[in-house]
Amino acid sequence: MRDLAGKGAFITGGASGIGLGMAKAFAQVGMKVCIADIRQDHLDQAQEELAAAGLAGRVEAMLLDVTNRQAYAAAADEVEARCGRLHVLCNNAGIGILKSLGNADYADWDWAVDVNLNGVFNGIHALLPRIRAHGEGGHIVNTASMAGVLQYSQAGLYVATKFAVVGLSEALRAELAPEGIGVSAFCPGGVRSNIREYEKTRPARFAAEGAEAKGPPPRFNLSEADRERLGRLTATPEEAGEMVLQGIRDNALYIFTAPEFRPGIVDRFQAMLRALGEDSERERTALELIPGLVGSPIYREAP
């Protein structure tokens, strides 16, 4: 989608951080933007920040818990009522839960999956039919993370859900390509946001079991100089929003903010190639028999 002016966009987790950066970028090119968030205080602050950026009245806001499927169905109607035909869906809401798999309990796991993975599917289920209905094409952006491509052992819950979002996005892209609907997996590295404030929104049904005994989440032990260096590698929410906007225009399969992670990505995929070895005859047979799985065209698209 190249011409985005006048197109409708819906962004979950849109009242702060990356989501608000997307809202600003979209509104600045004339899109009709609706944002949703679980926190009313963040929605109020977002409207103040949008007004300060000269975007007052150009972004609609609503409360939404992305894990509540009934509420999502009602939100789909509200989005169309406020923003007209929906063309861009950004499933951005998520929690940056920093827990290793060995220290997590059932409540931690269920909460991470409910928000980070089920929340994405709930958005697709509620709003993809609205994009399909007008027949004008569209685009879906699913916010994963660099932790959806590279593991970080102290955040196994987060890694598991974000790897799942990347796989979901790749499958959905192949599925929707014939309909003129693009799909991107957004894999940001460091972005200045409040994603680590996740415990403030933990529902009672996911109350942690023995959290105090398991200790606080992991932290980086960095000197002030190293923190300053790390800060230079992080993007602002506005920069991240502009990257997503360009990714939509380019129909990008992946959207990255952090090229400094390239060595890790190279190492991961080289490990896969080493494990596969070489057998060109078997490769050719597989391509002939299951072309939709082996050698998928979504990986061969021009950047």
Tab-separated table of C-alpha atoms in Angstrom:
chain	number	residue	atom	x	y	z
A	1	MET	CA	0.000	0.000	0.000
A	2	ARG	CA	1.648	3.183	-1.178
A	3	ASP	CA	-1.132	5.769	-0.918
A	4	LEU	CA	-2.215	5.794	2.726
A	5	ALA	CA	-3.918	9.184	2.995
A	6	GLY	CA	-7.521	8.767	4.057
A	7	LYS	CA	-7.092	5.077	4.892
A	8	GLY	CA	-8.316	3.733	8.238
A	9	ALA	CA	-5.845	2.307	10.755
A	10	PHE	CA	-6.335	0.589	14.110
A	11	ILE	CA	-3.476	0.183	16.598
A	12	THR	CA	-3.647	-1.826	19.811
A	13	GLY	CA	-1.351	-0.838	22.639
A	14	GLY	CA	-1.515	2.523	20.913
A	15	ALA	CA	-1.470	4.911	23.860
A	16	SER	CA	2.259	4.805	24.583
A	17	GLY	CA	5.617	3.681	23.266
A	18	ILE	CA	5.757	2.088	19.836
A	19	GLY	CA	1.989	2.144	19.376
A	20	LEU	CA	1.802	5.880	19.932
A	21	GLY	CA	4.780	6.345	17.598
A	22	MET	CA	2.803	4.491	14.908
A	23	ALA	CA	-0.257	6.657	15.567
A	24	LYS	CA	1.771	9.834	15.103
A	25	ALA	CA	3.395	8.591	11.898
A	26	PHE	CA	0.061	7.461	10.435
A	27	ALA	CA	-1.802	10.653	11.378
A	28	GLN	CA	0.929	12.806	9.889
A	29	VAL	CA	0.324	11.276	6.437
A	30	GLY	CA	-3.417	11.801	6.667
A	31	MET	CA	-4.636	8.407	7.815
A	32	LYS	CA	-7.750	8.036	9.950
A	33	VAL	CA	-6.323	6.527	13.116
A	34	CYS	CA	-7.933	4.726	16.045
A	35	ILE	CA	-5.834	3.617	18.996
A	36	ALA	CA	-6.830	1.229	21.763
A	37	ASP	CA	-5.236	0.587	25.130
A	38	ILE	CA	-6.020	-1.173	28.381
A	39	ARG	CA	-5.125	1.891	30.484
A	40	GLN	CA	-7.270	5.030	30.501
A	41	ASP	CA	-4.456	7.092	32.043
A	42	HIS	CA	-2.245	6.218	29.073
A	43	LEU	CA	-5.027	7.147	26.639
A	44	ASP	CA	-5.409	10.520	28.356
A	45	GLN	CA	-1.666	11.129	28.260
A	46	ALA	CA	-1.566	10.097	24.602
A	47	GLN	CA	-4.144	12.723	23.643
A	48	GLU	CA	-2.072	15.368	25.417
A	49	GLU	CA	1.060	14.234	23.605
A	50	LEU	CA	-0.736	14.162	20.249
A	51	ALA	CA	-2.020	17.692	20.833
A	52	ALA	CA	1.517	18.852	21.648
A	53	ALA	CA	2.648	17.331	18.340
A	54	GLY	CA	-0.014	19.282	16.430
A	55	LEU	CA	-2.226	16.223	15.937
A	56	ALA	CA	-5.142	17.162	18.199
A	57	GLY	CA	-8.408	15.576	17.088
A	58	ARG	CA	-6.737	13.394	14.466
A	59	VAL	CA	-6.542	10.186	16.491
A	60	GLU	CA	-9.544	8.460	18.042
A	61	ALA	CA	-9.021	6.529	21.292
A	62	MET	CA	-10.819	3.685	23.046
A	63	LEU	CA	-10.347	1.312	25.964
A	64	LEU	CA	-9.739	-2.315	25.021
A	65	ASP	CA	-8.370	-5.434	26.656
A	66	VAL	CA	-7.118	-7.428	23.666
A	67	THR	CA	-7.693	-10.690	25.539
A	68	ASN	CA	-11.446	-9.977	25.826
A	69	ARG	CA	-12.981	-11.397	22.666
A	70	GLN	CA	-16.455	-9.992	23.266
A	71	ALA	CA	-15.011	-6.530	23.799
A	72	TYR	CA	-12.932	-6.910	20.634
A	73	ALA	CA	-16.027	-7.728	18.585
A	74	ALA	CA	-17.669	-4.536	19.847
A	75	ALA	CA	-14.462	-2.571	19.175
A	76	ALA	CA	-14.509	-3.688	15.527
A	77	ASP	CA	-17.866	-1.943	15.072
A	78	GLU	CA	-16.611	1.133	16.897
A	79	VAL	CA	-13.484	1.353	14.767
A	80	GLU	CA	-15.511	1.408	11.564
A	81	ALA	CA	-17.933	3.939	13.021
A	82	ARG	CA	-15.086	6.288	13.938
A	83	CYS	CA	-12.542	5.720	11.157
A	84	GLY	CA	-14.553	4.329	8.262
A	85	ARG	CA	-13.171	1.488	6.174
A	86	LEU	CA	-10.280	-0.238	7.865
A	87	HIS	CA	-7.170	-0.834	5.767
A	88	VAL	CA	-4.341	-1.168	8.307
A	89	LEU	CA	-4.406	-3.275	11.471
A	90	CYS	CA	-1.483	-3.099	13.892
A	91	ASN	CA	-1.605	-5.830	16.523
A	92	ASN	CA	0.864	-4.084	18.770
A	93	ALA	CA	-0.312	-4.677	22.352
A	94	GLY	CA	2.030	-6.859	24.364
A	95	ILE	CA	3.742	-7.404	27.700
A	96	GLY	CA	7.522	-7.567	27.993
A	97	ILE	CA	7.510	-10.218	30.678
A	98	LEU	CA	11.092	-10.991	31.676
A	99	LYS	CA	10.978	-14.455	33.182
A	100	SER	CA	12.944	-17.548	32.379
A	101	LEU	CA	10.950	-20.675	31.612
A	102	GLY	CA	12.379	-22.443	34.639
A	103	ASN	CA	11.210	-19.710	37.019
A	104	ALA	CA	7.794	-19.088	35.467
A	105	ASP	CA	4.549	-20.470	36.812
A	106	TYR	CA	1.300	-21.338	35.039
A	107	ALA	CA	-0.115	-17.872	35.648
A	108	ASP	CA	2.908	-16.213	34.025
A	109	TRP	CA	2.720	-18.534	31.007
A	110	ASP	CA	-1.031	-18.161	30.520
A	111	TRP	CA	-0.875	-14.380	30.816
A	112	ALA	CA	2.027	-14.040	28.363
A	113	VAL	CA	0.286	-16.267	25.816
A	114	ASP	CA	-3.080	-14.558	26.306
A	115	VAL	CA	-1.739	-11.066	25.603
A	116	ASN	CA	1.197	-11.591	23.258
A	117	LEU	CA	-0.245	-14.357	21.087
A	118	ASN	CA	-3.991	-14.660	21.641
A	119	GLY	CA	-4.261	-10.869	21.505
A	120	VAL	CA	-2.809	-10.923	17.985
A	121	PHE	CA	-5.184	-13.652	16.826
A	122	ASN	CA	-8.144	-11.886	18.426
A	123	GLY	CA	-7.349	-8.794	16.376
A	124	ILE	CA	-7.078	-10.819	13.186
A	125	HIS	CA	-10.322	-12.663	13.868
A	126	ALA	CA	-12.256	-9.481	14.677
A	127	LEU	CA	-10.893	-7.147	12.011
A	128	LEU	CA	-9.580	-9.126	9.044
A	129	PRO	CA	-13.181	-9.653	7.813
A	130	ARG	CA	-13.601	-5.857	7.784
A	131	ILE	CA	-10.500	-5.449	5.613
A	132	ARG	CA	-11.618	-8.206	3.285
A	133	ALA	CA	-15.142	-6.808	2.962
A	134	HIS	CA	-14.238	-3.631	1.069
A	135	GLY	CA	-11.962	-5.423	-1.399
A	136	GLU	CA	-9.456	-2.564	-1.539
A	137	GLY	CA	-6.554	-4.480	-0.006
A	138	GLY	CA	-4.829	-3.622	3.218
A	139	HIS	CA	-2.017	-4.475	5.560
A	140	ILE	CA	-1.582	-6.170	8.927
A	141	VAL	CA	1.415	-5.486	11.167
A	142	ASN	CA	2.014	-7.891	14.040
A	143	THR	CA	4.461	-6.607	16.630
A	144	ALA	CA	6.894	-9.362	17.566
A	145	SER	CA	10.406	-8.453	18.713
A	146	MET	CA	14.041	-9.228	18.045
A	147	ALA	CA	13.231	-11.831	20.709
A	148	GLY	CA	11.016	-13.391	18.039
A	149	VAL	CA	14.127	-14.084	15.966
A	150	LEU	CA	16.880	-14.449	18.561
A	151	GLN	CA	16.488	-16.141	21.953
A	152	TYR	CA	17.267	-14.451	25.256
A	153	SER	CA	17.417	-17.168	27.904
A	154	GLN	CA	16.332	-14.982	30.822
A	155	ALA	CA	13.072	-14.113	29.049
A	156	GLY	CA	11.926	-17.501	27.792
A	157	LEU	CA	8.211	-16.696	28.109
A	158	TYR	CA	8.584	-13.579	26.001
A	159	VAL	CA	10.761	-15.367	23.460
A	160	ALA	CA	8.256	-18.219	23.061
A	161	THR	CA	5.329	-15.880	22.395
A	162	LYS	CA	7.250	-13.603	20.047
A	163	PHE	CA	8.657	-16.495	17.993
A	164	ALA	CA	5.032	-17.610	17.640
A	165	VAL	CA	3.999	-14.156	16.396
A	166	VAL	CA	6.689	-14.254	13.706
A	167	GLY	CA	5.516	-17.690	12.521
A	168	LEU	CA	1.886	-16.574	12.591
A	169	SER	CA	2.769	-13.532	10.507
A	170	GLU	CA	4.642	-15.554	7.886
A	171	ALA	CA	1.756	-18.020	7.526
A	172	LEU	CA	-0.834	-15.244	7.357
A	173	ARG	CA	1.202	-13.389	4.734
A	174	ALA	CA	1.231	-16.417	2.431
A	175	GLU	CA	-2.490	-16.923	3.044
A	176	LEU	CA	-3.550	-13.346	2.312
A	177	ALA	CA	-1.180	-12.461	-0.534
A	178	PRO	CA	-3.695	-13.517	-3.254
A	179	GLU	CA	-6.209	-11.083	-1.744
A	180	GLY	CA	-3.895	-8.092	-1.921
A	181	ILE	CA	-3.503	-7.898	1.856
A	182	GLY	CA	0.063	-7.623	3.092
A	183	VAL	CA	1.401	-8.845	6.424
A	184	SER	CA	4.530	-7.748	8.259
A	185	ALA	CA	6.271	-9.128	11.330
A	186	PHE	CA	7.575	-6.076	13.183
A	187	CYS	CA	10.681	-7.100	15.135
A	188	PRO	CA	11.960	-4.074	17.032
A	189	GLY	CA	15.172	-4.123	19.000
A	190	GLY	CA	15.535	-1.573	21.773
A	191	VAL	CA	12.829	1.097	21.662
A	192	ARG	CA	12.241	3.624	24.433
A	193	SER	CA	8.915	2.524	25.856
A	194	ASN	CA	7.229	1.349	29.048
A	195	ILE	CA	6.766	-2.273	27.938
A	196	ARG	CA	8.507	-3.462	31.119
A	197	GLU	CA	5.734	-1.996	33.307
A	198	TYR	CA	3.698	-5.096	32.594
A	199	GLU	CA	2.951	-5.992	36.230
A	200	LYS	CA	0.741	-2.887	36.514
A	201	THR	CA	-1.760	-4.496	34.153
A	202	ARG	CA	-1.648	-8.106	35.411
A	203	PRO	CA	-5.265	-9.300	35.851
A	204	ALA	CA	-6.314	-11.030	39.058
A	205	ARG	CA	-6.969	-14.255	37.136
A	206	PHE	CA	-3.261	-14.397	36.322
A	207	ALA	CA	-1.993	-13.569	39.803
A	208	ALA	CA	1.590	-14.757	40.117
A	209	GLU	CA	2.247	-17.800	42.301
A	210	GLY	CA	5.025	-17.251	44.829
A	211	ALA	CA	6.507	-14.352	42.853
A	212	GLU	CA	8.405	-12.938	45.835
A	213	ALA	CA	10.220	-16.215	46.457
A	214	LYS	CA	11.382	-16.327	42.854
A	215	GLY	CA	12.932	-12.894	43.012
A	216	PRO	CA	12.792	-9.866	40.696
A	217	PRO	CA	13.079	-10.058	36.906
A	218	PRO	CA	16.595	-10.080	35.445
A	219	ARG	CA	18.406	-6.805	34.957
A	220	PHE	CA	21.459	-5.797	32.979
A	221	ASN	CA	24.409	-4.903	35.201
A	222	LEU	CA	25.818	-2.047	33.158
A	223	SER	CA	28.013	0.900	33.992
A	224	GLU	CA	26.719	4.398	33.319
A	225	ALA	CA	29.010	4.630	30.293
A	226	ASP	CA	27.681	1.359	28.909
A	227	ARG	CA	24.095	2.469	29.546
A	228	GLU	CA	24.789	5.618	27.557
A	229	ARG	CA	26.234	3.556	24.706
A	230	LEU	CA	23.240	1.202	24.806
A	231	GLY	CA	20.886	4.184	24.765
A	232	ARG	CA	22.352	5.270	21.435
A	233	LEU	CA	21.265	1.927	19.947
A	234	THR	CA	17.622	2.326	20.938
A	235	ALA	CA	15.051	3.967	18.695
A	236	THR	CA	12.497	6.522	19.763
A	237	PRO	CA	8.831	5.542	19.427
A	238	GLU	CA	8.527	8.077	16.621
A	239	GLU	CA	11.425	6.508	14.730
A	240	ALA	CA	9.880	3.080	15.185
A	241	GLY	CA	6.544	4.407	13.910
A	242	GLU	CA	8.171	5.797	10.775
A	243	MET	CA	9.840	2.427	10.136
A	244	VAL	CA	6.485	0.671	10.389
A	245	LEU	CA	4.928	3.209	8.032
A	246	GLN	CA	7.662	2.562	5.473
A	247	GLY	CA	7.324	-1.192	5.966
A	248	ILE	CA	3.634	-0.975	5.110
A	249	ARG	CA	4.387	1.038	1.987
A	250	ASP	CA	7.049	-1.489	0.954
A	251	ASN	CA	4.906	-4.516	1.874
A	252	ALA	CA	7.872	-5.751	3.909
A	253	LEU	CA	7.790	-9.253	5.354
A	254	TYR	CA	10.006	-8.197	8.272
A	255	ILE	CA	10.450	-4.747	9.771
A	256	PHE	CA	13.566	-4.311	11.928
A	257	THR	CA	14.777	-1.321	13.916
A	258	ALA	CA	18.148	-2.672	15.010
A	259	PRO	CA	20.722	-3.660	12.343
A	260	GLU	CA	23.267	-4.253	15.128
A	261	PHE	CA	21.606	-7.640	15.726
A	262	ARG	CA	22.686	-8.868	12.276
A	263	PRO	CA	25.579	-11.040	13.614
A	264	GLY	CA	23.195	-12.949	15.876
A	265	ILE	CA	20.747	-13.552	13.038
A	266	VAL	CA	23.572	-14.759	10.780
A	267	ASP	CA	24.798	-17.142	13.493
A	268	ARG	CA	21.302	-18.574	14.014
A	269	PHE	CA	20.618	-19.312	10.376
A	270	GLN	CA	24.112	-20.631	9.741
A	271	ALA	CA	23.497	-23.099	12.573
A	272	MET	CA	20.353	-24.276	10.761
A	273	LEU	CA	22.217	-24.652	7.480
A	274	ARG	CA	24.985	-26.667	9.154
A	275	ALA	CA	22.395	-28.961	10.697
A	276	LEU	CA	20.712	-29.532	7.328
A	277	GLY	CA	23.889	-30.478	5.504
A	278	GLU	CA	23.735	-30.764	1.720
A	279	ASP	CA	21.497	-33.015	-0.373
A	280	SER	CA	20.438	-31.256	-3.559
A	281	GLU	CA	18.426	-34.188	-4.944
A	282	ARG	CA	16.230	-34.381	-1.849
A	283	GLU	CA	15.835	-30.603	-1.913
A	284	ARG	CA	14.557	-30.702	-5.491
A	285	THR	CA	12.088	-33.486	-4.645
A	286	ALA	CA	10.759	-31.576	-1.643
A	287	LEU	CA	10.276	-28.429	-3.725
A	288	GLU	CA	8.261	-30.407	-6.260
A	289	LEU	CA	6.069	-32.209	-3.724
A	290	ILE	CA	5.397	-29.537	-1.088
A	291	PRO	CA	6.112	-26.158	-2.697
A	292	GLY	CA	3.938	-24.265	-0.251
A	293	LEU	CA	6.168	-25.292	2.644
A	294	VAL	CA	9.609	-25.780	1.137
A	295	GLY	CA	10.968	-22.773	-0.717
A	296	SER	CA	7.940	-20.626	0.122
A	297	PRO	CA	7.720	-17.618	-2.213
A	298	ILE	CA	7.303	-15.238	0.715
A	299	TYR	CA	11.016	-15.700	1.483
A	300	ARG	CA	12.073	-14.968	-2.082
A	301	GLU	CA	10.275	-11.656	-2.513
A	302	ALA	CA	12.419	-8.704	-3.463
A	303	PRO	CA	13.043	-6.418	-0.458
